Every structure is written in structure tokens, then in C-alpha cells.
CSV table of C-alpha atoms in Angstrom, one decimal:
chain,number,residue,atom,x,y,z
A,87,UNK,CA,-19.4,76.3,2.4
A,88,UNK,CA,-20.3,72.8,2.9
A,89,UNK,CA,-21.1,71.6,6.5
A,90,UNK,CA,-22.0,67.5,5.9
A,91,UNK,CA,-24.0,65.4,7.5
A,92,UNK,CA,-20.4,64.3,9.4
A,93,UNK,CA,-20.0,67.2,10.2
A,94,UNK,CA,-23.0,68.1,12.0
A,95,UNK,CA,-23.4,64.2,13.9
A,96,UNK,CA,-20.1,63.4,15.5
A,97,UNK,CA,-19.3,60.5,17.2
A,98,UNK,CA,-18.2,61.3,20.2
A,99,UNK,CA,-16.9,61.3,24.3
A,100,UNK,CA,-19.6,63.2,26.6
A,101,UNK,CA,-20.6,65.5,28.7
A,102,UNK,CA,-19.6,68.2,26.5
A,103,UNK,CA,-18.9,68.8,22.0
A,104,UNK,CA,-17.4,72.3,22.8
A,105,UNK,CA,-15.8,72.1,26.6
A,106,UNK,CA,-15.0,68.2,25.8
A,107,UNK,CA,-14.6,67.2,22.2
A,108,UNK,CA,-13.5,70.5,20.5
A,109,UNK,CA,-10.6,70.9,23.2
A,110,UNK,CA,-8.8,66.9,23.0
A,111,UNK,CA,-9.1,67.5,19.1
A,112,UNK,CA,-7.2,71.0,19.6
A,113,UNK,CA,-4.7,69.1,22.2
A,114,UNK,CA,-4.0,66.4,19.9
A,115,UNK,CA,-3.6,69.1,16.8
A,116,UNK,CA,-1.4,71.0,18.3
A,117,UNK,CA,0.9,68.1,20.0
A,118,UNK,CA,1.0,66.3,16.3
A,119,UNK,CA,1.9,69.9,14.5
A,120,UNK,CA,5.2,69.9,17.3
A,121,UNK,CA,5.7,66.4,16.4
A,122,UNK,CA,5.4,66.7,11.9
A,123,UNK,CA,8.2,70.2,13.1
A,124,UNK,CA,10.6,67.8,15.2
A,125,UNK,CA,10.7,70.4,18.4
A,126,UNK,CA,12.0,68.9,21.0
A,127,UNK,CA,9.3,68.6,23.1
A,128,UNK,CA,9.7,68.4,27.3
A,129,UNK,CA,7.0,70.2,28.4
A,130,UNK,CA,3.7,71.6,27.4
A,131,UNK,CA,1.6,74.1,29.1
A,132,UNK,CA,-2.2,75.0,28.1
A,133,UNK,CA,-4.3,78.4,29.5
A,134,UNK,CA,-7.9,78.0,29.2
A,135,UNK,CA,-10.2,80.8,28.7
A,136,UNK,CA,-13.5,82.3,29.0
A,137,UNK,CA,-16.5,79.6,29.6
A,138,UNK,CA,-13.9,76.0,28.9
A,139,UNK,CA,-12.2,78.1,32.2
A,140,UNK,CA,-15.6,79.1,33.9
A,141,UNK,CA,-16.9,75.5,33.5
A,142,UNK,CA,-14.3,73.5,32.1
A,143,UNK,CA,-13.9,71.3,35.3
A,144,UNK,CA,-17.4,70.8,35.6
A,145,UNK,CA,-17.4,70.2,31.1
A,146,UNK,CA,-14.3,67.5,31.6
A,147,UNK,CA,-12.0,69.6,30.0
A,148,UNK,CA,-9.7,69.1,32.2
A,149,UNK,CA,-9.8,65.9,30.8
A,150,UNK,CA,-10.0,66.0,27.5
A,151,UNK,CA,-6.7,68.2,27.8
A,152,UNK,CA,-4.7,65.7,29.3
A,153,UNK,CA,-5.9,62.8,26.7
A,154,UNK,CA,-5.3,65.3,24.0
A,155,UNK,CA,-2.0,65.9,24.9
A,156,UNK,CA,-1.2,62.1,24.4
A,157,UNK,CA,-2.9,62.2,21.0
A,158,UNK,CA,-6.1,60.5,21.7
A,159,UNK,CA,-9.0,61.0,19.1
A,160,UNK,CA,-12.8,61.7,20.3
A,161,UNK,CA,-13.8,59.7,18.3
A,162,UNK,CA,-12.0,56.7,18.5
A,163,UNK,CA,-10.8,56.6,22.2
A,164,UNK,CA,-12.7,54.0,24.8
A,165,UNK,CA,-14.7,56.0,27.6
A,166,UNK,CA,-13.8,53.1,30.4
A,167,UNK,CA,-10.3,53.5,29.6
A,168,UNK,CA,-10.5,57.1,31.0
A,169,UNK,CA,-10.1,57.0,34.7
A,170,UNK,CA,-7.5,54.6,34.9
A,171,UNK,CA,-5.0,56.9,32.2
A,172,UNK,CA,-6.1,60.0,34.5
A,173,UNK,CA,-5.0,58.4,37.4
A,174,UNK,CA,-1.4,57.3,35.8
A,175,UNK,CA,-0.8,60.8,34.4
A,176,UNK,CA,-1.8,62.3,37.9
A,177,UNK,CA,0.2,59.7,39.7
A,178,UNK,CA,3.4,59.7,37.6
A,179,UNK,CA,3.0,63.6,36.8
A,180,UNK,CA,3.9,62.6,33.3
A,181,UNK,CA,2.3,62.8,29.5
A,182,UNK,CA,2.6,59.9,27.3
A,183,UNK,CA,3.1,61.5,23.9
A,184,UNK,CA,2.4,59.8,20.6
A,185,UNK,CA,5.8,59.3,19.7
A,186,UNK,CA,6.5,57.2,23.1
A,187,UNK,CA,8.5,59.6,24.4
A,188,UNK,CA,7.5,60.7,28.1
A,189,UNK,CA,7.5,63.8,29.9
A,190,UNK,CA,7.0,65.5,33.3
A,191,UNK,CA,3.2,67.1,33.9
A,192,UNK,CA,2.3,68.9,36.9
A,193,UNK,CA,-1.2,69.9,36.6
A,194,UNK,CA,-1.5,72.9,38.9
A,195,UNK,CA,1.3,74.7,37.0
A,196,UNK,CA,1.1,73.4,33.6
A,197,UNK,CA,-3.0,73.5,33.3
A,198,UNK,CA,-4.3,77.1,33.6
A,199,UNK,CA,-7.7,78.0,33.8
A,200,UNK,CA,-8.4,81.9,33.0
A,201,UNK,CA,-11.6,82.2,33.9
A,202,UNK,CA,-11.3,86.1,34.2
A,203,UNK,CA,-10.1,86.4,30.3
A,204,UNK,CA,-12.2,86.3,27.5
A,205,UNK,CA,-10.4,86.9,23.7
A,206,UNK,CA,-12.7,89.0,21.6
A,207,UNK,CA,-13.3,85.6,18.9
A,208,UNK,CA,-14.9,83.3,20.9
A,209,UNK,CA,-15.7,82.5,24.5
A,210,UNK,CA,-14.1,79.1,23.9
A,211,UNK,CA,-10.4,79.9,23.5
A,212,UNK,CA,-7.7,78.3,25.1
A,213,UNK,CA,-3.7,79.2,24.3
A,214,UNK,CA,-0.8,76.4,24.5
A,215,UNK,CA,2.8,76.2,24.3
A,216,UNK,CA,5.7,74.3,24.2
A,217,UNK,CA,9.0,74.0,25.6
A,218,UNK,CA,12.3,72.7,25.3
A,219,UNK,CA,14.6,70.9,27.3
A,220,UNK,CA,15.8,74.2,27.7
A,221,UNK,CA,12.4,76.5,28.9
A,222,UNK,CA,11.9,78.1,25.6
A,223,UNK,CA,9.4,78.3,24.4
A,224,UNK,CA,9.5,76.2,21.1
A,225,UNK,CA,5.9,76.5,19.8
A,226,UNK,CA,2.5,78.7,21.0
A,227,UNK,CA,-1.0,78.4,19.6
A,228,UNK,CA,-4.3,80.1,20.0
A,229,UNK,CA,-7.2,77.4,19.7
A,230,UNK,CA,-11.1,78.1,19.9
A,231,UNK,CA,-14.1,75.3,20.1
A,232,UNK,CA,-16.6,76.9,18.5
A,233,UNK,CA,-19.3,75.0,19.2
A,234,UNK,CA,-20.8,71.1,18.1
A,235,UNK,CA,-17.0,70.0,18.2
A,236,UNK,CA,-15.6,72.1,15.6
A,237,UNK,CA,-12.1,73.6,16.6
A,238,UNK,CA,-10.3,76.6,14.6
A,239,UNK,CA,-7.0,78.8,15.1
A,240,UNK,CA,-6.6,81.7,16.0
A,241,UNK,CA,-5.3,82.6,11.8
A,242,UNK,CA,-8.6,80.3,11.0
A,243,UNK,CA,-10.1,82.1,12.6
A,244,UNK,CA,-8.8,85.5,11.5
A,245,UNK,CA,-10.6,84.2,7.9
A,246,UNK,CA,-13.6,83.4,9.5
A,247,UNK,CA,-13.6,80.1,8.5
A,248,UNK,CA,-12.3,76.3,9.2
A,249,UNK,CA,-9.5,74.6,7.4
A,250,UNK,CA,-11.0,72.3,6.0
A,251,UNK,CA,-13.4,73.9,4.2
A,252,UNK,CA,-15.4,71.6,1.7
A,253,UNK,CA,-16.5,73.3,-1.8
A,254,UNK,CA,-17.5,72.6,-5.4
A,255,UNK,CA,-20.8,70.8,-4.3
A,256,UNK,CA,-23.6,71.2,-7.1
A,257,UNK,CA,-26.3,72.8,-5.1
A,258,UNK,CA,-24.8,75.1,-2.7
A,259,UNK,CA,-27.1,77.3,0.0
A,260,UNK,CA,-26.4,79.3,2.2
A,261,UNK,CA,-29.8,80.0,3.4
A,262,UNK,CA,-33.3,78.2,3.6
A,263,UNK,CA,-34.5,80.7,0.8
A,264,UNK,CA,-31.9,79.5,-1.7
A,265,UNK,CA,-32.3,76.1,-0.4
A,266,UNK,CA,-36.5,75.9,-1.2
A,267,UNK,CA,-35.4,78.1,-4.1
A,268,UNK,CA,-33.1,74.7,-5.2
A,269,UNK,CA,-36.2,72.5,-4.6
A,270,UNK,CA,-38.1,74.1,-6.8
A,271,UNK,CA,-35.8,74.5,-9.6
A,272,UNK,CA,-34.3,71.0,-9.4
A,273,UNK,CA,-37.5,68.8,-8.7
A,274,UNK,CA,-35.5,67.8,-5.6
A,275,UNK,CA,-36.5,67.0,-2.0
A,276,UNK,CA,-34.1,69.0,0.7
A,277,UNK,CA,-32.8,65.7,1.5
A,278,UNK,CA,-32.3,65.1,-2.1
A,279,UNK,CA,-30.5,68.4,-2.9
A,280,UNK,CA,-28.2,67.0,0.6
A,281,UNK,CA,-27.1,63.9,-0.4
A,282,UNK,CA,-25.9,65.1,-3.9
A,283,UNK,CA,-24.0,67.5,-2.3
A,284,UNK,CA,-22.8,64.6,0.1
A,285,UNK,CA,-21.1,62.5,-2.9
A,286,UNK,CA,-18.6,65.2,-4.4
A,287,UNK,CA,-17.0,64.3,-0.9
A,288,UNK,CA,-18.1,60.8,-0.4
A,289,UNK,CA,-19.5,58.2,-2.6
A,290,UNK,CA,-22.7,57.1,-1.8
A,291,UNK,CA,-22.7,53.8,-0.1
A,292,UNK,CA,-20.1,55.0,2.5
A,293,UNK,CA,-23.0,58.1,3.2
A,294,UNK,CA,-25.7,55.7,3.6
A,295,UNK,CA,-23.1,53.1,5.6
A,296,UNK,CA,-21.7,56.4,8.0
A,297,UNK,CA,-25.7,57.3,8.2
A,298,UNK,CA,-26.5,53.9,9.5
A,299,UNK,CA,-23.8,54.7,11.7
A,300,UNK,CA,-24.7,57.3,13.4
A,301,UNK,CA,-28.3,55.6,13.8
A,302,UNK,CA,-26.7,52.5,15.7
A,303,UNK,CA,-24.4,54.4,17.7
A,304,UNK,CA,-27.3,56.8,19.0
A,305,UNK,CA,-29.4,53.7,19.6
A,306,UNK,CA,-26.6,51.6,21.1
A,307,UNK,CA,-26.5,55.4,23.7
A,308,UNK,CA,-30.4,54.9,24.4
A,309,UNK,CA,-30.1,51.4,25.3
A,310,UNK,CA,-26.8,51.6,27.8
A,311,UNK,CA,-28.5,55.0,29.3
A,312,UNK,CA,-31.9,52.5,30.1
A,313,UNK,CA,-30.0,50.3,32.1
A,314,UNK,CA,-26.5,52.7,33.8
A,315,UNK,CA,-28.0,52.9,37.3
A,316,UNK,CA,-26.0,55.3,39.9
A,317,UNK,CA,-25.1,59.0,40.5
A,318,UNK,CA,-23.3,60.7,38.0
A,319,UNK,CA,-19.7,62.6,38.8
A,320,UNK,CA,-18.9,66.1,40.0
A,321,UNK,CA,-20.6,65.9,43.5
A,322,UNK,CA,-24.6,67.6,42.9
A,323,UNK,CA,-25.6,63.9,43.7
A,324,UNK,CA,-27.3,63.8,40.4
A,325,UNK,CA,-29.1,60.3,39.7
A,326,UNK,CA,-29.6,58.5,37.2
A,327,UNK,CA,-33.3,58.3,36.4
A,328,UNK,CA,-33.7,56.5,32.8
A,329,UNK,CA,-33.4,53.4,34.3
A,330,UNK,CA,-35.8,53.1,36.9
A,331,UNK,CA,-38.7,55.2,34.3
A,332,UNK,CA,-37.9,52.3,32.4
A,333,UNK,CA,-38.2,49.8,34.9
A,334,UNK,CA,-41.0,52.1,36.3
A,335,UNK,CA,-42.6,51.9,32.3
A,336,UNK,CA,-42.2,47.9,31.4
A,337,UNK,CA,-43.8,47.1,34.8
A,338,UNK,CA,-47.0,49.0,33.9
A,339,UNK,CA,-47.4,49.3,30.8
A,340,UNK,CA,-50.1,51.3,29.1
A,341,UNK,CA,-51.3,51.7,25.3
A,342,UNK,CA,-52.3,54.4,24.1
A,343,UNK,CA,-56.0,53.3,23.7
A,344,UNK,CA,-55.9,53.7,27.3
A,345,UNK,CA,-53.6,56.8,27.2
A,346,UNK,CA,-53.4,58.6,23.9
A,347,UNK,CA,-50.2,60.2,25.7
A,348,UNK,CA,-47.9,57.2,26.7
A,349,UNK,CA,-45.7,57.6,24.1
A,350,UNK,CA,-44.6,60.8,25.7
A,351,UNK,CA,-43.0,58.8,28.5
A,352,UNK,CA,-40.7,57.0,26.0
A,353,UNK,CA,-40.1,59.7,24.2
A,354,UNK,CA,-38.3,61.5,27.3
A,355,UNK,CA,-36.8,58.6,28.5
A,356,UNK,CA,-34.6,57.9,25.7
A,357,UNK,CA,-34.1,61.7,25.5
A,358,UNK,CA,-32.8,61.9,29.6
A,359,UNK,CA,-31.1,58.5,28.7
A,360,UNK,CA,-28.8,60.0,26.2
A,361,UNK,CA,-27.7,63.2,27.8
A,362,UNK,CA,-27.3,60.9,31.6
A,363,UNK,CA,-24.6,58.8,29.5
A,364,UNK,CA,-23.3,62.0,28.0
A,365,UNK,CA,-23.1,63.5,31.6
A,366,UNK,CA,-21.4,60.5,32.5
A,367,UNK,CA,-18.5,60.5,30.1
A,368,UNK,CA,-19.8,57.9,28.2
A,369,UNK,CA,-19.8,57.6,23.8
A,370,UNK,CA,-22.8,60.0,22.0
A,371,UNK,CA,-23.1,61.3,18.8
A,372,UNK,CA,-22.9,64.8,18.6
A,373,UNK,CA,-26.5,65.8,17.1
A,374,UNK,CA,-25.4,69.2,16.8
A,375,UNK,CA,-23.6,69.7,20.3
A,376,UNK,CA,-23.4,67.2,23.5
A,377,UNK,CA,-25.8,69.1,25.5
A,378,UNK,CA,-28.1,68.8,23.0
A,379,UNK,CA,-27.3,65.2,22.2
A,380,UNK,CA,-30.2,63.5,23.1
A,381,UNK,CA,-33.2,65.2,20.9
A,382,UNK,CA,-32.6,63.9,17.3
A,383,UNK,CA,-32.0,60.5,19.0
A,384,UNK,CA,-35.6,60.2,20.7
A,385,UNK,CA,-37.1,61.8,18.3
A,386,UNK,CA,-35.2,59.3,15.6
A,387,UNK,CA,-36.0,56.3,17.7
A,388,UNK,CA,-40.6,57.8,18.2
A,389,UNK,CA,-40.7,57.8,14.2
A,390,UNK,CA,-39.0,54.3,13.7
A,391,UNK,CA,-41.5,52.6,16.3
A,392,UNK,CA,-44.4,54.8,15.9
A,393,UNK,CA,-44.4,56.2,11.9
A,394,UNK,CA,-42.1,53.8,9.9
A,395,UNK,CA,-43.1,52.3,7.4
A,396,UNK,CA,-41.4,48.8,7.6
A,397,UNK,CA,-40.3,49.1,3.7
A,398,UNK,CA,-39.5,52.5,3.7
A,399,UNK,CA,-35.5,51.8,3.3
A,400,UNK,CA,-35.0,55.5,2.5
A,401,UNK,CA,-37.0,57.0,6.0
A,402,UNK,CA,-34.0,57.3,8.3
A,403,UNK,CA,-31.8,59.0,5.2
A,404,UNK,CA,-34.2,61.5,4.8
A,405,UNK,CA,-34.4,62.1,8.1
A,406,UNK,CA,-30.3,62.6,9.1
A,407,UNK,CA,-30.1,64.0,5.7
A,408,UNK,CA,-33.0,66.8,6.4
A,409,UNK,CA,-31.6,66.9,9.9
A,410,UNK,CA,-28.3,68.3,8.8
A,411,UNK,CA,-29.3,70.7,5.7
A,412,UNK,CA,-31.3,72.0,8.4
A,413,UNK,CA,-28.7,72.4,10.5
A,414,UNK,CA,-26.3,73.6,8.4
A,415,UNK,CA,-28.0,77.2,7.9
A,416,UNK,CA,-27.6,78.0,11.9
A,417,UNK,CA,-24.0,76.6,11.3
A,418,UNK,CA,-23.3,79.6,8.2
A,419,UNK,CA,-25.8,81.8,10.0
A,420,UNK,CA,-25.7,81.7,13.2
A,421,UNK,CA,-24.0,79.3,15.8
A,422,UNK,CA,-24.6,76.0,17.9
A,423,UNK,CA,-22.3,77.4,20.8
A,424,UNK,CA,-24.0,77.3,24.3
A,425,UNK,CA,-20.7,79.7,24.9
A,426,UNK,CA,-21.7,81.9,22.6
A,427,UNK,CA,-25.7,82.0,21.7
A,428,UNK,CA,-27.0,80.3,25.0
A,429,UNK,CA,-28.8,77.1,24.7
A,430,UNK,CA,-31.4,77.7,21.7
A,431,UNK,CA,-28.1,77.2,20.1
A,432,UNK,CA,-27.8,74.2,21.4
A,433,UNK,CA,-31.3,72.3,22.5
A,434,UNK,CA,-33.3,75.3,20.2
A,435,UNK,CA,-31.0,73.9,16.9
A,436,UNK,CA,-31.4,70.2,18.2
A,437,UNK,CA,-35.2,70.4,18.3
A,438,UNK,CA,-35.0,72.4,15.0
A,439,UNK,CA,-33.0,69.8,13.0
A,440,UNK,CA,-35.1,67.2,14.9
A,441,UNK,CA,-38.6,68.7,13.9
A,442,UNK,CA,-37.5,69.0,10.2
A,443,UNK,CA,-36.4,65.7,10.0
A,444,UNK,CA,-39.4,64.3,11.3
A,445,UNK,CA,-41.2,66.0,9.1
A,446,UNK,CA,-39.7,65.1,6.5
A,447,UNK,CA,-39.8,61.2,7.6
A,448,UNK,CA,-43.6,62.0,7.1
A,449,UNK,CA,-43.6,63.0,4.0
A,450,UNK,CA,-43.7,66.9,4.3
A,451,UNK,CA,-43.0,68.8,1.4
A,452,UNK,CA,-39.8,71.8,1.3
A,453,UNK,CA,-42.0,74.0,2.6
A,454,UNK,CA,-43.5,72.1,5.4
A,455,UNK,CA,-39.9,71.0,6.5
A,456,UNK,CA,-39.1,74.5,6.5
A,457,UNK,CA,-42.2,75.5,8.6
A,458,UNK,CA,-41.7,72.8,10.9
A,459,UNK,CA,-37.8,73.9,11.5
A,460,UNK,CA,-38.7,77.3,12.5
A,461,UNK,CA,-41.2,76.9,14.9
A,462,UNK,CA,-38.1,74.4,16.3
A,463,UNK,CA,-36.4,77.5,16.9
A,464,UNK,CA,-38.9,80.2,17.3
A,465,UNK,CA,-40.1,78.7,20.2
A,466,UNK,CA,-36.7,78.2,22.3
A,467,UNK,CA,-35.3,81.9,21.1
A,468,UNK,CA,-34.0,83.0,24.3
A,469,UNK,CA,-33.1,80.0,25.9
A,470,UNK,CA,-29.9,80.5,28.6
A,471,UNK,CA,-27.1,78.0,29.1
A,472,UNK,CA,-27.0,78.1,33.1
A,473,UNK,CA,-25.6,74.9,33.6
A,474,UNK,CA,-25.8,74.2,37.4
A,475,UNK,CA,-22.6,73.8,38.8
A,476,UNK,CA,-21.0,74.0,35.3
A,477,UNK,CA,-22.2,70.4,34.9
A,478,UNK,CA,-24.5,69.2,32.5
A,479,UNK,CA,-27.2,67.6,33.9
A,480,UNK,CA,-29.7,71.0,35.6
A,481,UNK,CA,-31.1,71.7,33.5
A,482,UNK,CA,-29.7,70.0,30.7
A,483,UNK,CA,-30.8,66.7,30.8
A,484,UNK,CA,-34.6,67.5,31.2
A,485,UNK,CA,-34.4,70.0,29.0
A,486,UNK,CA,-33.7,67.7,26.3
A,487,UNK,CA,-37.0,65.3,27.3
A,488,UNK,CA,-38.7,69.0,26.5
A,489,UNK,CA,-36.9,69.3,23.5
A,490,UNK,CA,-37.4,66.0,22.1
A,491,UNK,CA,-41.2,66.4,22.9
A,492,UNK,CA,-41.4,70.6,21.2
A,493,UNK,CA,-40.1,69.3,18.0
A,494,UNK,CA,-42.5,66.2,17.4
A,495,UNK,CA,-45.3,68.9,17.8
A,496,UNK,CA,-43.5,71.5,15.7
A,497,UNK,CA,-43.5,68.3,13.5
A,498,UNK,CA,-47.3,67.8,13.7
A,499,UNK,CA,-47.9,71.9,13.1
A,500,UNK,CA,-45.9,71.9,9.8
A,501,UNK,CA,-47.2,69.1,8.4
A,502,UNK,CA,-51.3,70.4,9.0
A,503,UNK,CA,-50.1,73.5,7.5
A,504,UNK,CA,-50.4,75.5,4.2
A,505,UNK,CA,-48.0,77.7,2.3
A,506,UNK,CA,-50.8,80.3,3.2
A,507,UNK,CA,-50.1,79.5,6.8
A,508,UNK,CA,-46.1,80.1,7.2
A,509,UNK,CA,-46.3,83.8,8.4
A,510,UNK,CA,-42.4,83.5,10.0
A,511,UNK,CA,-39.7,81.6,7.7
A,512,UNK,CA,-37.0,80.1,9.0
A,513,UNK,CA,-34.0,82.5,7.8
A,514,UNK,CA,-36.2,85.1,10.1
A,515,UNK,CA,-36.1,83.1,12.8
A,516,UNK,CA,-32.4,82.2,12.4
A,517,UNK,CA,-30.7,85.8,12.1
A,518,UNK,CA,-33.3,86.7,15.2
A,519,UNK,CA,-31.3,83.4,16.7
A,520,UNK,CA,-28.4,85.4,16.2
A,521,UNK,CA,-28.9,88.7,17.3
A,522,UNK,CA,-30.6,87.6,20.3
A,523,UNK,CA,-27.3,85.4,21.4
A,524,UNK,CA,-25.6,88.5,20.2
A,525,UNK,CA,-27.9,90.7,23.2
A,526,UNK,CA,-27.5,88.0,25.8
A,527,UNK,CA,-25.8,88.5,28.9
A,528,UNK,CA,-22.7,87.3,29.2
A,529,UNK,CA,-23.6,85.3,32.1
A,530,UNK,CA,-26.4,83.2,30.3
A,531,UNK,CA,-24.2,81.5,28.2
A,532,UNK,CA,-22.1,79.0,29.5
A,533,UNK,CA,-20.5,80.5,32.5
A,534,UNK,CA,-22.5,79.3,34.7
A,535,UNK,CA,-22.8,82.3,36.3
A,536,UNK,CA,-26.4,83.4,36.0
A,537,UNK,CA,-29.6,81.7,35.8
A,538,UNK,CA,-30.2,78.6,37.8
A,539,UNK,CA,-26.8,78.1,38.5
A,540,UNK,CA,-26.5,80.4,41.1
A,541,UNK,CA,-30.4,80.6,42.1
A,542,UNK,CA,-30.1,76.4,42.7
A,543,UNK,CA,-27.8,76.0,46.3
A,544,UNK,CA,-25.6,72.5,46.1
A,545,UNK,CA,-22.7,71.6,48.2
């Protein structure tokens, strides 16, 4: 099973890949299926379960479902149009389906939050119902948002695979050990292995252009986050900090000679800028989730600004292809879902991906890249997902800044290491992460029922 760079990195909207992007996609597909069947749809109802229900209001799940039912695509929707569209749906109490038909919609009756129910397969579950003019159900489906914007329906869950499984790549790998063995056998770096696999499904020019597009989208997100002042939505009263930090740094510049740690201020700033944009519902790149979307862009910009050789046109390609290779191992063998594994599955995975990517971009060998990824996760094991007020704000925004710094440190440690120094494998730490996620109490997995979410008082 191949998970590629454009599976792990997707352009979407905030604040959550699992609670916003995923439900929007699932709702859109459900209605498309109804219309393709020729069903006469007069009413649509959605039930949300588990984590989707418990933190859905803070994560924009209600918004996502409404827009998805109207046919919106998270990769294409203009975030600036969302408030007016929601106001129209709620004032007129109607949904405009993709075929142009309008149907009545009563939000209190047709969008039901069932936080007391957790379906067995995954905490992020939803059920859609379509009714005909007589009130009879013409279609119903259960869908799961399994992290990183990936969604599957109940039939795909039964097969434990997604409908759009990609196979046939020349160098399939399901573990880091297999990835390293391929590299040694074929004389290929990790990013070259990934590129060869990607070429099975897309032309190389398309892959390269797509990666450039992802990087531009990340840079745009950083830059927007540096300029947009204000208070983040949701009721916590969290002010955007990145714009003021940016102004302060520019007004009081400090060179690395004066303060060797001055670059850390920029890294923190870039990561927080992205996650403040995400918390505001802006356009972000899922990397591999929205809650952890600031880490990889911050580390990539750090490399681009402080280390990249201007003549090295392959550097960012190495960065993103390597990150995707590592991210695919977590997707295949553990989880990238905070509702399933806690924040180790989001910030931890992003830190691991970023560490490996930075090491690769700076010329590390395959074993050093694996070591960087291992270090990045080892020191995030057990990290809980406990969003205050069910919002992707506290502790998520600062946590991305810390995760970016950790990733850089992990890469630097790995670049100084030799094979003799590497005692813990990436496969071992991924399996440990999986087991830790299974053992973690449910209240620490994106439910806002434990941790900071119950110890930080808010009004």
C-alpha cells in the first residue's frame, strides 16, 4: 500500500484535518453518491460520535459538515467565503445541493452531536442519512475520519484499507528496515526511493511541480500568519501572537553572532504563525495533520534560510519526499490521528518527519535519516491530546513551536551519529508509539475530558 507525498501533504482549511477536512470530504462524497443513484433527496441528517462530537464545535466539524453537504471541497474552498455561506444556511434554513436543488435544513434536528457514543472502529465517526419527500431513508452510511484528512466508509473500514489504495510501485516498503534494505541494495537515498515510487502514479514533472506548490502554500500560510492580528475564534480569547512577535524581532534585530540562539525566535515564530492561521480556519497544508501543520513549514523555512545552497535545486525535493516516506511508515504501522493515538500521533509524527527531512536536506545518509526520525518520535512518546475548550489553540499553537525546535535538534544529533551510536530503531519507536496510543486513556485522545482541558479554567 503506497502513501505518497500528496497523501501526507494536502491543502485544506483549518482548524483540524480530522475534524474539519475529513468530515467535509465525507459529507461531500455521501451526497455525491446519493445524487449519482438518482435519489430524490428532501432532507439530510448527520450524527457525530466520539471525539467528533466531544470537540467538534471547537474544531469546526459543524461548519465542515454543512459545507460538505453543499458540495464544498476542502482543497478548493475559499476560507473568506465561509462565514457568509454559514450565515445564509442558518438564516434561510436551507442547503443548496451540488445539483442546484435546495432542501430544508434545521441544524438542531439535522446535526446531532452524540458524544456519549463511540463506534468500535475509530473515535472520529459520523453517520449520514438521506430522506426522500415521504420521510423514508433512501441512503445511510457510516464514515470515519482517521486522521490527516483521510476518510473511509464502514465498508472500507471492514477491509481496513482505503478505497483509493495505490499499489504497484517498484520499491514497496512497510517498515524502516525494508526502506533501509532497499537503499543499500539499490544504492538509492530515501528520497530517490520515494520519487521512484511516486513516478508509478504521476509524471515526474507533476510530482516536482506539486511539491513546489505545497511549499508555496506553506510559505503563503506563514506570511499570512505574520500579518493577521486579532483574537482567535472560539471563546478562549486567545490573541494572535505571531504578528507582534514578528514586529518585535524586526524592530530589535539580533544577529547570530550577538545571540547564537536568535534563529530559534524565527523558528518559533514561523511555526506559531501557521498554527494561528489554522486555528482561525485559514488555508493550511495538512502536514501530516492540521493540528501539527506548523512544524514542517517552520523547519523547511529554517533550512531554506540558514542552510540551503542556492545552487542545490534538489534540496526541497529531498526534504518533502523524505518527510513523506517517514510519514507513510506511521500511517501504515501506527496512527496520525490525535483521537486514536494522542498528540504523539500528530505533533510527534510531524516532528519525526521534519527531523528526517532536515537531515536528508543537509546531506545525511539513510541511516542518519532514520536515526533523526527515531529521535524525533522517541522524545514525544506519550504526548497527550488535551485541547482546552475543544479548540486547536491551547496547547497546540505553542506545541508546534516546540516540536519544530525538537525536530531540528533531532536532525543535528543524527548528523553527528554513526551506525554504532544508533541503539533504537525507527520501527521499534513506531511500534512503541502504537502501543502507547492503545494504552492511553480515552480522555487524553482529543476528547477535552482530561489534561489541560480540565485544569485550565475558561469562560
